[in-house]
Structure formats: structure tokens, C-alpha cells
mmCIF file with all atom_site columns, C-alpha atoms in Angstrom:
data_model
loop_
_atom_site.group_PDB
_atom_site.id
_atom_site.type_symbol
_atom_site.label_atom_id
_atom_site.label_alt_id
_atom_site.label_comp_id
_atom_site.label_asym_id
_atom_site.label_entity_id
_atom_site.label_seq_id
_atom_site.pdbx_PDB_ins_code
_atom_site.Cartn_x
_atom_site.Cartn_y
_atom_site.Cartn_z
_atom_site.occupancy
_atom_site.B_iso_or_equiv
_atom_site.pdbx_formal_charge
_atom_site.auth_seq_id
_atom_site.auth_comp_id
_atom_site.auth_asym_id
_atom_site.auth_atom_id
_atom_site.pdbx_PDB_model_num
ATOM 1   C CA . MET A 1 1   ? -49.857 36.408 40.299 1.00 85.00 ? 1   MET A CA 1
ATOM 2   C CA . ARG A 1 2   ? -48.717 37.999 37.116 1.00 88.00 ? 2   ARG A CA 1
ATOM 3   C CA . ASN A 1 3   ? -52.224 38.418 35.865 1.00 88.00 ? 3   ASN A CA 1
ATOM 4   C CA . THR A 1 4   ? -53.158 40.098 39.397 1.00 92.00 ? 4   THR A CA 1
ATOM 5   C CA . LEU A 1 5   ? -50.597 42.332 39.225 1.00 94.00 ? 5   LEU A CA 1
ATOM 6   C CA . SER A 1 6   ? -51.074 43.427 35.231 1.00 93.00 ? 6   SER A CA 1
ATOM 7   C CA . ALA A 1 7   ? -54.262 43.888 36.550 1.00 93.00 ? 7   ALA A CA 1
ATOM 8   C CA . HIS A 1 8   ? -53.830 46.329 38.953 1.00 96.00 ? 8   HIS A CA 1
ATOM 9   C CA . LYS A 1 9   ? -52.577 49.940 38.997 1.00 97.00 ? 9   LYS A CA 1
ATOM 10  C CA . SER A 1 10  ? -52.108 50.190 42.516 1.00 97.00 ? 10  SER A CA 1
ATOM 11  C CA . LEU A 1 11  ? -51.221 48.895 45.961 1.00 98.00 ? 11  LEU A CA 1
ATOM 12  C CA . PHE A 1 12  ? -51.621 49.407 49.666 1.00 97.00 ? 12  PHE A CA 1
ATOM 13  C CA . LEU A 1 13  ? -48.307 49.999 51.125 1.00 98.00 ? 13  LEU A CA 1
ATOM 14  C CA . ALA A 1 14  ? -47.979 49.658 54.598 1.00 98.00 ? 14  ALA A CA 1
ATOM 15  C CA . THR A 1 15  ? -44.824 50.767 56.494 1.00 98.00 ? 15  THR A CA 1
ATOM 16  C CA . SER A 1 16  ? -43.912 51.307 60.236 1.00 97.00 ? 16  SER A CA 1
ATOM 17  C CA . GLY A 1 17  ? -41.150 54.101 61.510 1.00 93.00 ? 17  GLY A CA 1
ATOM 18  C CA . SER A 1 18  ? -40.930 56.198 64.472 1.00 94.00 ? 18  SER A CA 1
ATOM 19  C CA . THR A 1 19  ? -44.636 57.531 64.005 1.00 92.00 ? 19  THR A CA 1
ATOM 20  C CA . GLY A 1 20  ? -45.912 54.187 64.242 1.00 94.00 ? 20  GLY A CA 1
ATOM 21  C CA . PRO A 1 21  ? -47.528 52.090 61.565 1.00 96.00 ? 21  PRO A CA 1
ATOM 22  C CA . TRP A 1 22  ? -49.093 53.601 58.365 1.00 95.00 ? 22  TRP A CA 1
ATOM 23  C CA . VAL A 1 23  ? -51.159 52.199 55.391 1.00 97.00 ? 23  VAL A CA 1
ATOM 24  C CA . GLY A 1 24  ? -51.424 54.306 51.955 1.00 95.00 ? 24  GLY A CA 1
ATOM 25  C CA . GLY A 1 25  ? -52.359 53.521 48.025 1.00 96.00 ? 25  GLY A CA 1
ATOM 26  C CA . VAL A 1 26  ? -49.941 54.202 45.649 1.00 97.00 ? 26  VAL A CA 1
ATOM 27  C CA . TYR A 1 27  ? -49.394 54.070 41.934 1.00 97.00 ? 27  TYR A CA 1
ATOM 28  C CA . PHE A 1 28  ? -47.083 50.688 40.617 1.00 98.00 ? 28  PHE A CA 1
ATOM 29  C CA . ALA A 1 29  ? -45.318 49.310 37.752 1.00 98.00 ? 29  ALA A CA 1
ATOM 30  C CA . GLU A 1 30  ? -44.310 45.749 38.266 1.00 97.00 ? 30  GLU A CA 1
ATOM 31  C CA . THR A 1 31  ? -40.716 44.641 36.384 1.00 95.00 ? 31  THR A CA 1
ATOM 32  C CA . GLY A 1 32  ? -40.889 41.250 36.784 1.00 90.00 ? 32  GLY A CA 1
ATOM 33  C CA . GLU A 1 33  ? -43.397 39.450 39.390 1.00 92.00 ? 33  GLU A CA 1
ATOM 34  C CA . PHE A 1 34  ? -40.900 40.312 42.657 1.00 96.00 ? 34  PHE A CA 1
ATOM 35  C CA . THR A 1 35  ? -40.059 44.061 41.762 1.00 97.00 ? 35  THR A CA 1
ATOM 36  C CA . LEU A 1 36  ? -42.115 46.615 41.821 1.00 98.00 ? 36  LEU A CA 1
ATOM 37  C CA . ASN A 1 37  ? -41.504 50.455 41.228 1.00 98.00 ? 37  ASN A CA 1
ATOM 38  C CA . LEU A 1 38  ? -43.259 53.608 42.775 1.00 98.00 ? 38  LEU A CA 1
ATOM 39  C CA . VAL A 1 39  ? -42.860 56.941 43.668 1.00 98.00 ? 39  VAL A CA 1
ATOM 40  C CA . LEU A 1 40  ? -43.607 58.705 46.891 1.00 97.00 ? 40  LEU A CA 1
ATOM 41  C CA . GLU A 1 41  ? -44.406 62.314 48.144 1.00 96.00 ? 41  GLU A CA 1
ATOM 42  C CA . ASP A 1 42  ? -40.493 63.566 49.379 1.00 95.00 ? 42  ASP A CA 1
ATOM 43  C CA . ARG A 1 43  ? -42.222 64.945 52.599 1.00 94.00 ? 43  ARG A CA 1
ATOM 44  C CA . GLY A 1 44  ? -44.621 62.193 53.074 1.00 94.00 ? 44  GLY A CA 1
ATOM 45  C CA . ARG A 1 45  ? -45.140 59.825 56.408 1.00 95.00 ? 45  ARG A CA 1
ATOM 46  C CA . THR A 1 46  ? -44.602 56.588 53.796 1.00 97.00 ? 46  THR A CA 1
ATOM 47  C CA . LEU A 1 47  ? -41.170 57.842 52.340 1.00 97.00 ? 47  LEU A CA 1
ATOM 48  C CA . ALA A 1 48  ? -39.963 59.009 56.281 1.00 97.00 ? 48  ALA A CA 1
ATOM 49  C CA . ALA A 1 49  ? -41.011 55.606 57.268 1.00 97.00 ? 49  ALA A CA 1
ATOM 50  C CA . ILE A 1 50  ? -39.093 53.567 54.813 1.00 98.00 ? 50  ILE A CA 1
ATOM 51  C CA . ARG A 1 51  ? -35.796 55.735 55.304 1.00 97.00 ? 51  ARG A CA 1
ATOM 52  C CA . GLU A 1 52  ? -36.013 54.615 59.115 1.00 97.00 ? 52  GLU A CA 1
ATOM 53  C CA . ASN A 1 53  ? -37.161 50.906 58.283 1.00 97.00 ? 53  ASN A CA 1
ATOM 54  C CA . PRO A 1 54  ? -37.009 49.390 54.789 1.00 98.00 ? 54  PRO A CA 1
ATOM 55  C CA . VAL A 1 55  ? -39.440 46.287 55.543 1.00 97.00 ? 55  VAL A CA 1
ATOM 56  C CA . VAL A 1 56  ? -42.677 46.796 54.137 1.00 98.00 ? 56  VAL A CA 1
ATOM 57  C CA . SER A 1 57  ? -45.906 45.151 53.492 1.00 98.00 ? 57  SER A CA 1
ATOM 58  C CA . VAL A 1 58  ? -48.246 45.642 50.366 1.00 98.00 ? 58  VAL A CA 1
ATOM 59  C CA . VAL A 1 59  ? -51.711 44.486 49.224 1.00 97.00 ? 59  VAL A CA 1
ATOM 60  C CA . VAL A 1 60  ? -52.369 44.099 45.708 1.00 97.00 ? 60  VAL A CA 1
ATOM 61  C CA . SER A 1 61  ? -56.716 44.312 45.690 1.00 94.00 ? 61  SER A CA 1
ATOM 62  C CA . THR A 1 62  ? -60.126 45.518 44.591 1.00 91.00 ? 62  THR A CA 1
ATOM 63  C CA . GLY A 1 63  ? -60.657 45.818 48.188 1.00 88.00 ? 63  GLY A CA 1
ATOM 64  C CA . SER A 1 64  ? -62.942 42.222 48.313 1.00 87.00 ? 64  SER A CA 1
ATOM 65  C CA . PRO A 1 65  ? -61.778 39.144 49.820 1.00 86.00 ? 65  PRO A CA 1
ATOM 66  C CA . MET A 1 66  ? -63.734 37.473 46.917 1.00 87.00 ? 66  MET A CA 1
ATOM 67  C CA . GLN A 1 67  ? -61.643 39.126 44.069 1.00 90.00 ? 67  GLN A CA 1
ATOM 68  C CA . PRO A 1 68  ? -57.923 37.519 43.712 1.00 91.00 ? 68  PRO A CA 1
ATOM 69  C CA . PHE A 1 69  ? -55.291 39.259 45.565 1.00 94.00 ? 69  PHE A CA 1
ATOM 70  C CA . LEU A 1 70  ? -51.855 39.254 46.447 1.00 96.00 ? 70  LEU A CA 1
ATOM 71  C CA . GLN A 1 71  ? -50.153 39.958 49.928 1.00 96.00 ? 71  GLN A CA 1
ATOM 72  C CA . ALA A 1 72  ? -45.821 40.135 50.569 1.00 96.00 ? 72  ALA A CA 1
ATOM 73  C CA . GLN A 1 73  ? -43.508 41.807 52.414 1.00 96.00 ? 73  GLN A CA 1
ATOM 74  C CA . ALA A 1 74  ? -40.602 43.437 50.723 1.00 96.00 ? 74  ALA A CA 1
ATOM 75  C CA . LEU A 1 75  ? -37.628 45.632 50.938 1.00 97.00 ? 75  LEU A CA 1
ATOM 76  C CA . ALA A 1 76  ? -38.022 49.188 50.201 1.00 98.00 ? 76  ALA A CA 1
ATOM 77  C CA . GLU A 1 77  ? -34.703 51.045 48.657 1.00 97.00 ? 77  GLU A CA 1
ATOM 78  C CA . VAL A 1 78  ? -34.725 54.461 47.027 1.00 97.00 ? 78  VAL A CA 1
ATOM 79  C CA . VAL A 1 79  ? -32.977 54.541 43.744 1.00 96.00 ? 79  VAL A CA 1
ATOM 80  C CA . GLY A 1 80  ? -30.224 56.349 42.896 1.00 91.00 ? 80  GLY A CA 1
ATOM 81  C CA . ALA A 1 81  ? -30.436 59.479 40.408 1.00 88.00 ? 81  ALA A CA 1
ATOM 82  C CA . GLU A 1 82  ? -29.614 57.066 37.382 1.00 87.00 ? 82  GLU A CA 1
ATOM 83  C CA . GLU A 1 83  ? -32.659 54.592 37.998 1.00 94.00 ? 83  GLU A CA 1
ATOM 84  C CA . ASP A 1 84  ? -34.977 57.610 38.918 1.00 95.00 ? 84  ASP A CA 1
ATOM 85  C CA . ALA A 1 85  ? -35.972 58.084 35.045 1.00 95.00 ? 85  ALA A CA 1
ATOM 86  C CA . ARG A 1 86  ? -36.359 54.774 34.199 1.00 96.00 ? 86  ARG A CA 1
ATOM 87  C CA . VAL A 1 87  ? -38.928 54.025 37.426 1.00 97.00 ? 87  VAL A CA 1
ATOM 88  C CA . ARG A 1 88  ? -40.888 57.176 36.283 1.00 96.00 ? 88  ARG A CA 1
ATOM 89  C CA . GLU A 1 89  ? -41.299 55.539 32.991 1.00 96.00 ? 89  GLU A CA 1
ATOM 90  C CA . LEU A 1 90  ? -42.181 52.519 33.915 1.00 97.00 ? 90  LEU A CA 1
ATOM 91  C CA . LEU A 1 91  ? -44.725 53.877 35.907 1.00 97.00 ? 91  LEU A CA 1
ATOM 92  C CA . VAL A 1 92  ? -46.290 56.346 33.605 1.00 97.00 ? 92  VAL A CA 1
ATOM 93  C CA . ALA A 1 93  ? -45.937 53.096 30.826 1.00 97.00 ? 93  ALA A CA 1
ATOM 94  C CA . LYS A 1 94  ? -48.628 51.509 33.058 1.00 97.00 ? 94  LYS A CA 1
ATOM 95  C CA . VAL A 1 95  ? -50.175 54.041 34.789 1.00 97.00 ? 95  VAL A CA 1
ATOM 96  C CA . PRO A 1 96  ? -50.477 57.399 32.564 1.00 97.00 ? 96  PRO A CA 1
ATOM 97  C CA . GLU A 1 97  ? -52.640 58.956 35.211 1.00 96.00 ? 97  GLU A CA 1
ATOM 98  C CA . ALA A 1 98  ? -49.761 59.180 37.611 1.00 96.00 ? 98  ALA A CA 1
ATOM 99  C CA . ALA A 1 99  ? -47.909 61.275 34.918 1.00 96.00 ? 99  ALA A CA 1
ATOM 100 C CA . PRO A 1 100 ? -49.005 64.661 37.059 1.00 94.00 ? 100 PRO A CA 1
ATOM 101 C CA . PHE A 1 101 ? -47.705 63.267 40.445 1.00 91.00 ? 101 PHE A CA 1
ATOM 102 C CA . LEU A 1 102 ? -44.226 63.010 38.499 1.00 94.00 ? 102 LEU A CA 1
ATOM 103 C CA . SER A 1 103 ? -44.018 67.005 38.267 1.00 93.00 ? 103 SER A CA 1
ATOM 104 C CA . GLN A 1 104 ? -44.245 67.215 42.447 1.00 95.00 ? 104 GLN A CA 1
ATOM 105 C CA . PRO A 1 105 ? -41.558 66.469 44.899 1.00 96.00 ? 105 PRO A CA 1
ATOM 106 C CA . VAL A 1 106 ? -41.183 62.835 44.634 1.00 97.00 ? 106 VAL A CA 1
ATOM 107 C CA . THR A 1 107 ? -38.656 59.700 45.061 1.00 97.00 ? 107 THR A CA 1
ATOM 108 C CA . ALA A 1 108 ? -38.575 56.826 43.344 1.00 97.00 ? 108 ALA A CA 1
ATOM 109 C CA . VAL A 1 109 ? -38.773 53.884 45.048 1.00 98.00 ? 109 VAL A CA 1
ATOM 110 C CA . ARG A 1 110 ? -38.027 50.013 43.963 1.00 98.00 ? 110 ARG A CA 1
ATOM 111 C CA . LEU A 1 111 ? -39.606 47.149 46.247 1.00 98.00 ? 111 LEU A CA 1
ATOM 112 C CA . THR A 1 112 ? -38.345 43.575 46.208 1.00 96.00 ? 112 THR A CA 1
ATOM 113 C CA . VAL A 1 113 ? -40.993 41.331 47.170 1.00 96.00 ? 113 VAL A CA 1
ATOM 114 C CA . ARG A 1 114 ? -39.795 38.041 49.286 1.00 90.00 ? 114 ARG A CA 1
ATOM 115 C CA . LYS A 1 115 ? -42.508 36.150 48.146 1.00 92.00 ? 115 LYS A CA 1
ATOM 116 C CA . TRP A 1 116 ? -46.261 36.728 47.398 1.00 95.00 ? 116 TRP A CA 1
ATOM 117 C CA . ARG A 1 117 ? -49.160 34.973 49.282 1.00 93.00 ? 117 ARG A CA 1
ATOM 118 C CA . ALA A 1 118 ? -51.749 34.524 46.383 1.00 92.00 ? 118 ALA A CA 1
ATOM 119 C CA . THR A 1 119 ? -55.498 34.231 47.037 1.00 90.00 ? 119 THR A CA 1
ATOM 120 C CA . ASP A 1 120 ? -58.076 33.394 44.872 1.00 88.00 ? 120 ASP A CA 1
ATOM 121 C CA . ILE A 1 121 ? -61.634 32.266 47.148 1.00 83.00 ? 121 ILE A CA 1
ATOM 122 C CA . ALA A 1 122 ? -63.335 31.721 43.797 1.00 81.00 ? 122 ALA A CA 1
ATOM 123 C CA . ASN A 1 123 ? -60.446 29.223 42.434 1.00 81.00 ? 123 ASN A CA 1
ATOM 124 C CA . GLY A 1 124 ? -59.852 27.333 45.411 1.00 81.00 ? 124 GLY A CA 1
ATOM 125 C CA . LEU A 1 125 ? -56.928 29.269 47.004 1.00 74.00 ? 125 LEU A CA 1
ATOM 126 C CA . LEU A 1 126 ? -57.793 29.519 50.521 1.00 81.00 ? 126 LEU A CA 1
ATOM 127 C CA . PRO A 1 127 ? -55.702 29.546 52.209 1.00 83.00 ? 127 PRO A CA 1
ATOM 128 C CA . GLY A 1 128 ? -53.602 31.519 49.899 1.00 84.00 ? 128 GLY A CA 1
ATOM 129 C CA . VAL A 1 129 ? -50.809 29.898 48.389 1.00 84.00 ? 129 VAL A CA 1
ATOM 130 C CA . GLU A 1 130 ? -47.264 31.384 49.022 1.00 88.00 ? 130 GLU A CA 1
ATOM 131 C CA . LEU A 1 131 ? -44.983 31.934 45.735 1.00 84.00 ? 131 LEU A CA 1
ATOM 132 C CA . PRO A 1 132 ? -41.262 32.356 47.272 1.00 84.00 ? 132 PRO A CA 1
ATOM 133 C CA . GLY A 1 133 ? -39.436 34.940 45.254 1.00 80.00 ? 133 GLY A CA 1
ATOM 134 C CA . PRO A 1 134 ? -35.632 34.929 44.791 1.00 72.00 ? 134 PRO A CA 1
ATOM 135 C CA . ARG A 1 135 ? -33.133 34.736 47.444 1.00 70.00 ? 135 ARG A CA 1
ATOM 136 C CA . LEU A 1 136 ? -32.184 37.927 49.310 1.00 56.00 ? 136 LEU A CA 1
ATOM 137 C CA . PRO A 1 137 ? -28.916 38.727 50.875 1.00 54.00 ? 137 PRO A CA 1
#
């Protein structure tokens, strides 16, 4: 799980709001195995959906089922002004090419993963293995 998270700069984020389900790709930086930090466009469909329904799904993958990949459900939280700078700092440290996005109207978001499902066909993890996260309220 740690290797897959650190090897990827982006993930697929699925949301569902009043306009229906939506999937987009976003850069992310992890702080621990169950916390992901990212920024989203202020006027984008993804952020609007999160504001309506903070339950999201993520896939960390190259897109090939033969490469190790992670899937999870998470709770999304728009971070306050005091944490915004930290999320941006973490993101640029991991993904320097994300810096231009930070000059645009974006909002920092933190995802708390409930549990990961790790799949690695080449190493015998099929079906995938569930890796529980911290208990959430």
C-alpha cells in the first residue's frame, strides 16, 4: 500500500452530487496511509459534489489491472484556511508540476480513507486484500 501511494502522483476521484456521479483525475499527497491531500477547482463539478455529499471513492492506479492498484471509500473534508497552506505545501513537495494549479481558484481538500482494497495480481493479491483504516465517527 505504501509503495503504491508513493509511486503515484495522481488518483481517480469519484463523487456523486445532484448532477449525478462524476470521476476526475487529481494530484494528491499522502500524510500517512489513510489521509490524502489535494486541491480542487473552486467552480468545478467535483468540489460541488463533495459539498453536497462528502462520501467519495478513489482509485490509485496506472490504469492497468496488471499493475498494483488501490481502491477506497473516503470522507472528503474542505480544510479551513489555517490548513490550506499545509495541504498546498505537501502537494507541491510530492508533485512539483502541480504548482501552477495553486495560482488558480482552488480549494484544499483532505480525504480520510476508511479502508483500502489492495490488488496486485502479479504477487497473488487477487481478489484484493482489505486494509482497514482508523475508526471514523
